[in-house]
Coordinates of N, CA and C in Angstrom, one line a residue:
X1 N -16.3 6.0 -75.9 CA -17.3 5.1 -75.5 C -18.3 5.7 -74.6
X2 N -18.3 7.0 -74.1 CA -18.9 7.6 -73.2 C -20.8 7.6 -74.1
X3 N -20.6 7.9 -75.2 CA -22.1 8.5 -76.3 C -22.6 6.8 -76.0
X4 N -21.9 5.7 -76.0 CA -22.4 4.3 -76.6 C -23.0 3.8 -74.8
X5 N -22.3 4.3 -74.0 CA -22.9 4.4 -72.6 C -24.1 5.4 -72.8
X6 N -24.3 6.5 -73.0 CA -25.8 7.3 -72.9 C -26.4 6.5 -74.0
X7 N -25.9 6.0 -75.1 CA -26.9 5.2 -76.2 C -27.7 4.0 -75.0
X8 N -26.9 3.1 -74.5 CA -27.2 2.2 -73.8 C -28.9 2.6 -72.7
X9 N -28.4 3.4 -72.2 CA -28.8 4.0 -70.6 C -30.4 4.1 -71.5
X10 N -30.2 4.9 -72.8 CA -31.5 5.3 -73.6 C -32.6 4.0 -74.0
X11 N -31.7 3.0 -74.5 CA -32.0 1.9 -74.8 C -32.6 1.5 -73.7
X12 N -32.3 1.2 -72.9 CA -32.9 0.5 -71.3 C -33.8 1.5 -70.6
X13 N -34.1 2.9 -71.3 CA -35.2 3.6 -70.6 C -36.1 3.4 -71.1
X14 N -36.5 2.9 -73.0 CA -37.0 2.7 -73.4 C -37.9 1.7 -73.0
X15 N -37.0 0.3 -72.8 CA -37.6 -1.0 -72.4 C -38.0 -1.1 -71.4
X16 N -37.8 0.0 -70.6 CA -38.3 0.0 -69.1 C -39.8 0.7 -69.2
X17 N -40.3 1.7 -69.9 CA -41.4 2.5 -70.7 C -42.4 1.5 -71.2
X18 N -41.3 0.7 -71.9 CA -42.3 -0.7 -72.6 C -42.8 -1.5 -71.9
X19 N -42.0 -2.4 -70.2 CA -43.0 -2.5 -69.4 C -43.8 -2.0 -68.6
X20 N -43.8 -0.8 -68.4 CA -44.5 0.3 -67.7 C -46.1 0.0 -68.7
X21 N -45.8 0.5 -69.5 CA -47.3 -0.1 -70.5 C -47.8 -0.8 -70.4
X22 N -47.0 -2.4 -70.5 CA -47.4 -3.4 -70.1 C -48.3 -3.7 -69.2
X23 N -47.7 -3.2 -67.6 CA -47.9 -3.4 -66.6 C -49.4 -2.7 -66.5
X24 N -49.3 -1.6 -66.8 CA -50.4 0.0 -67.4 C -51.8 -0.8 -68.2
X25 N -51.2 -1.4 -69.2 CA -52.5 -2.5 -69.6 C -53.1 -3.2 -68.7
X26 N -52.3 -4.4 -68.7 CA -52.9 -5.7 -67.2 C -53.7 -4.9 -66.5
X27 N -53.5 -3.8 -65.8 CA -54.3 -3.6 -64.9 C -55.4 -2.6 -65.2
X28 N -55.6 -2.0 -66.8 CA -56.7 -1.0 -67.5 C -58.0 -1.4 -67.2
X29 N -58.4 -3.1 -67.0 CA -59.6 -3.7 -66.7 C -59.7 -3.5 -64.8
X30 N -59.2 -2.6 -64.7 CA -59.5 -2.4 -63.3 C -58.9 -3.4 -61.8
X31 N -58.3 -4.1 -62.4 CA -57.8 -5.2 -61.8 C -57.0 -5.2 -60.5
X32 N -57.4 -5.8 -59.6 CA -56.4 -5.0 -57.9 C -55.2 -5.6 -58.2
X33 N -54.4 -6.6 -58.9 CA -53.9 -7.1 -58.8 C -53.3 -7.8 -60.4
X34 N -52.1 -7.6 -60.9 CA -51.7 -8.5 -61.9 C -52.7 -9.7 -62.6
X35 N -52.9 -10.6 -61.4 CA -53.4 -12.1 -62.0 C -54.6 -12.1 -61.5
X36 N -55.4 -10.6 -61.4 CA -56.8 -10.5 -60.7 C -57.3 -9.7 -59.2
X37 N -58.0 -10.7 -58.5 CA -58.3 -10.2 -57.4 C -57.1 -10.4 -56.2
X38 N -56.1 -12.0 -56.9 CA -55.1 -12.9 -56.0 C -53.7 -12.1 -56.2
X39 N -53.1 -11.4 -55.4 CA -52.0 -11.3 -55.0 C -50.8 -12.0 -55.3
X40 N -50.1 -11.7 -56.2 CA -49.1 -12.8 -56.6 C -47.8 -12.7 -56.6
X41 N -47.1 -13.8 -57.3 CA -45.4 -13.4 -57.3 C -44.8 -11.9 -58.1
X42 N -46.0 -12.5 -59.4 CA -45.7 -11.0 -60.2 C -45.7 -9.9 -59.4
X43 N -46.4 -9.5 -58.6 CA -46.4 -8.3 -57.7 C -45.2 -8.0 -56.3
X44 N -45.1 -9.2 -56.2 CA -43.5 -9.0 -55.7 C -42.4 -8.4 -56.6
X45 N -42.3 -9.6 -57.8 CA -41.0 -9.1 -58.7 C -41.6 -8.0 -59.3
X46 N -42.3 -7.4 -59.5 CA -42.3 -6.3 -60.3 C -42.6 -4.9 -59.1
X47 N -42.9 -5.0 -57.9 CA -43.2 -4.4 -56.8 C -41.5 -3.7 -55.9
X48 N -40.8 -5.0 -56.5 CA -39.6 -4.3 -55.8 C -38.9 -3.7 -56.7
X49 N -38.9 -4.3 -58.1 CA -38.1 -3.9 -59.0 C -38.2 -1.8 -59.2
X50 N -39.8 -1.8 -59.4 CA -40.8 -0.9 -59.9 C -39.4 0.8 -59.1
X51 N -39.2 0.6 -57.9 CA -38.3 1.8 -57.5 C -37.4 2.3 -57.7
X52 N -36.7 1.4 -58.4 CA -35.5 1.3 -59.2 C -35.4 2.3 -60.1
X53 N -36.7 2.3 -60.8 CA -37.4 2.6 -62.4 C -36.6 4.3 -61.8
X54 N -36.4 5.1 -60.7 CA -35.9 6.4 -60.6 C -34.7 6.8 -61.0
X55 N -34.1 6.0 -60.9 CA -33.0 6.2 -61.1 C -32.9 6.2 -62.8
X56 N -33.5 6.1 -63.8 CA -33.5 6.5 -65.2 C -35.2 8.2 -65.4
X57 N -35.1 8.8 -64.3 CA -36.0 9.8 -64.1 C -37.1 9.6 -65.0
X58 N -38.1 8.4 -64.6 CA -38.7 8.7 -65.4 C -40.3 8.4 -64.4
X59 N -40.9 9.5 -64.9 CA -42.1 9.9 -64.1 C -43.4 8.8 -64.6
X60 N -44.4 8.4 -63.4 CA -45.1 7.3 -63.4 C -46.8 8.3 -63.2
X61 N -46.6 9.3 -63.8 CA -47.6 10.6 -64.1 C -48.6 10.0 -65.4
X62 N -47.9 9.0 -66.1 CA -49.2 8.7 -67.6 C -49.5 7.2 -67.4
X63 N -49.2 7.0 -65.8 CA -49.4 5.5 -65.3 C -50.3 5.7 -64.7
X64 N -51.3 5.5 -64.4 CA -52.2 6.2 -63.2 C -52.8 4.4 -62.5
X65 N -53.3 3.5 -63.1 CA -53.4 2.4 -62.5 C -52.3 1.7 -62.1
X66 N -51.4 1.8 -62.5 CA -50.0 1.1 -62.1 C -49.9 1.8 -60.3
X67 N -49.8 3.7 -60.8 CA -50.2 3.9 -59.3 C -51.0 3.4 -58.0
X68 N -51.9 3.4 -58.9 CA -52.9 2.7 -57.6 C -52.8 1.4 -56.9
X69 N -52.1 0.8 -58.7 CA -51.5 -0.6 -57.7 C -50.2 -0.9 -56.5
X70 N -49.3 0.6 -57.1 CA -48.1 0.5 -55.8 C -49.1 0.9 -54.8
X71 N -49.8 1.6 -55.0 CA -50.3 2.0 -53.2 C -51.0 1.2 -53.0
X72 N -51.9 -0.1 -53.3 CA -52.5 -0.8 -52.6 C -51.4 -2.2 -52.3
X73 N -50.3 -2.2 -53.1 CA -49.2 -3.0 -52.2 C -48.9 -2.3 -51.0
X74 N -47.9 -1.2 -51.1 CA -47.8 0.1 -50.4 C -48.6 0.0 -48.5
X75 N -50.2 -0.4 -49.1 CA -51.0 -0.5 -47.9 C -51.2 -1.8 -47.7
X76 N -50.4 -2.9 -47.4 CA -50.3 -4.1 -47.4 C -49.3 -4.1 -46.2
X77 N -49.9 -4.9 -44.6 CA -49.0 -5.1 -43.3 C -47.3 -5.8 -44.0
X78 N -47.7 -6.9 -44.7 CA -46.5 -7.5 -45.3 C -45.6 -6.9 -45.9
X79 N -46.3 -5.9 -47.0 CA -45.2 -5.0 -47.9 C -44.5 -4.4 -46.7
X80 N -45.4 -3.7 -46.1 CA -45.0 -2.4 -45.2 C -43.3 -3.3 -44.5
X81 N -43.3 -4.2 -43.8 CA -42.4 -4.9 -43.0 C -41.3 -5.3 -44.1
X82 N -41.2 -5.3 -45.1 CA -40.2 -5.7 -45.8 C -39.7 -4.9 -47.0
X83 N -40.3 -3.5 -47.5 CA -39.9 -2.7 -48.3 C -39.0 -1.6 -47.5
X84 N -37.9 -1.5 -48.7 CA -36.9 -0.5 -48.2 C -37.4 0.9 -48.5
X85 N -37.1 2.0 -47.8 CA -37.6 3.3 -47.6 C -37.0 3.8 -48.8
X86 N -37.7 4.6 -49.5 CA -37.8 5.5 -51.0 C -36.0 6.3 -50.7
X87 N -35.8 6.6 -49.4 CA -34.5 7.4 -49.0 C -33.5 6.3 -49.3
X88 N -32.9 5.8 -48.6 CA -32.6 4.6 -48.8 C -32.4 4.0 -50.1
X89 N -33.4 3.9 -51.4 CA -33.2 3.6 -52.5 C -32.3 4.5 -52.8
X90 N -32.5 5.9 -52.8 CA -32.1 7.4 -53.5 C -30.7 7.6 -53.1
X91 N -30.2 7.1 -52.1 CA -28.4 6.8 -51.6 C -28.1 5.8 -52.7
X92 N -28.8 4.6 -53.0 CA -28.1 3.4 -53.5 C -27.6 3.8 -55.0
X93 N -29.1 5.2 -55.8 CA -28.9 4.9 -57.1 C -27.7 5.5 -57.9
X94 N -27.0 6.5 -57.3 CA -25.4 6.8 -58.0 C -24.5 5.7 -57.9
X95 N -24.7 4.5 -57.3 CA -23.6 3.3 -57.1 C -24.5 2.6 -58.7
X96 N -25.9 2.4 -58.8 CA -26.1 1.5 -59.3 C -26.3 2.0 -60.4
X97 N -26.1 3.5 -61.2 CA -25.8 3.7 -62.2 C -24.1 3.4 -62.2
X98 N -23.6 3.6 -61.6 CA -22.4 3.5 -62.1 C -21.8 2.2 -62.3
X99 N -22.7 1.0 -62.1 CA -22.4 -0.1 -62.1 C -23.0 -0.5 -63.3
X100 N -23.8 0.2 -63.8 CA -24.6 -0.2 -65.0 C -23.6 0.8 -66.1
X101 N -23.1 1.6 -66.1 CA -22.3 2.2 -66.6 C -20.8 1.4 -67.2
X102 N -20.6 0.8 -66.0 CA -19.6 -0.3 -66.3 C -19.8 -2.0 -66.9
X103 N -21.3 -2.2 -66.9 CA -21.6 -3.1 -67.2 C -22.2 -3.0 -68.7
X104 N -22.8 -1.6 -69.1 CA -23.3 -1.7 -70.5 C -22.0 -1.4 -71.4

């Protein structure tokens, strides 16, 4: 079962690629923000989730507006007060692969 676990892991890096694009589009028209100029939920759920995305190593180098959009969350009083430190993630993500390991 170990091959059908890295099958998995591949499968879900994929789909994670697929929103990365997504995401990569919405914001091609220049957009500060998902739903425009207005700051929204999406940018929450997709703002916290978006860190995670390291822990399957995959580099946000052919994202370049996606970039700009974490760092204009990133430079947000509110983000700043409530996002967990990049260190902090990088402890968590050998637990949370291995929990995904037992779950796929």
């Amino acid at each position: 079962m170990p091959g059908d676990t890295e099958e998995k892991l591949a499968q879900s890096k994929q789909q994670i690629l697929t929103v990365l694009r997504f995401f990569e589009g919405l914001l091609a028209d220049e957009r500060t923000f998902f739903a425009g100029e207005q700051f929204s939920l999406a940018e929450v759920v997709a703002g916290t989730a978006l860190p995670s995305v390291g822990m399957f190593e995959i580099s946000f180098d052919e994202y370049p507006q996606l970039q700009q959009w974490g760092a204009r969350l990133a430079g947000r009083s509110s983000w700043q007060q409530t996002e967990i430190p990049q260190a902090e993630i990088a402890t968590k993500i050998p637990i949370i692969r291995n929990l995904l390991a037992t779950r796929l």
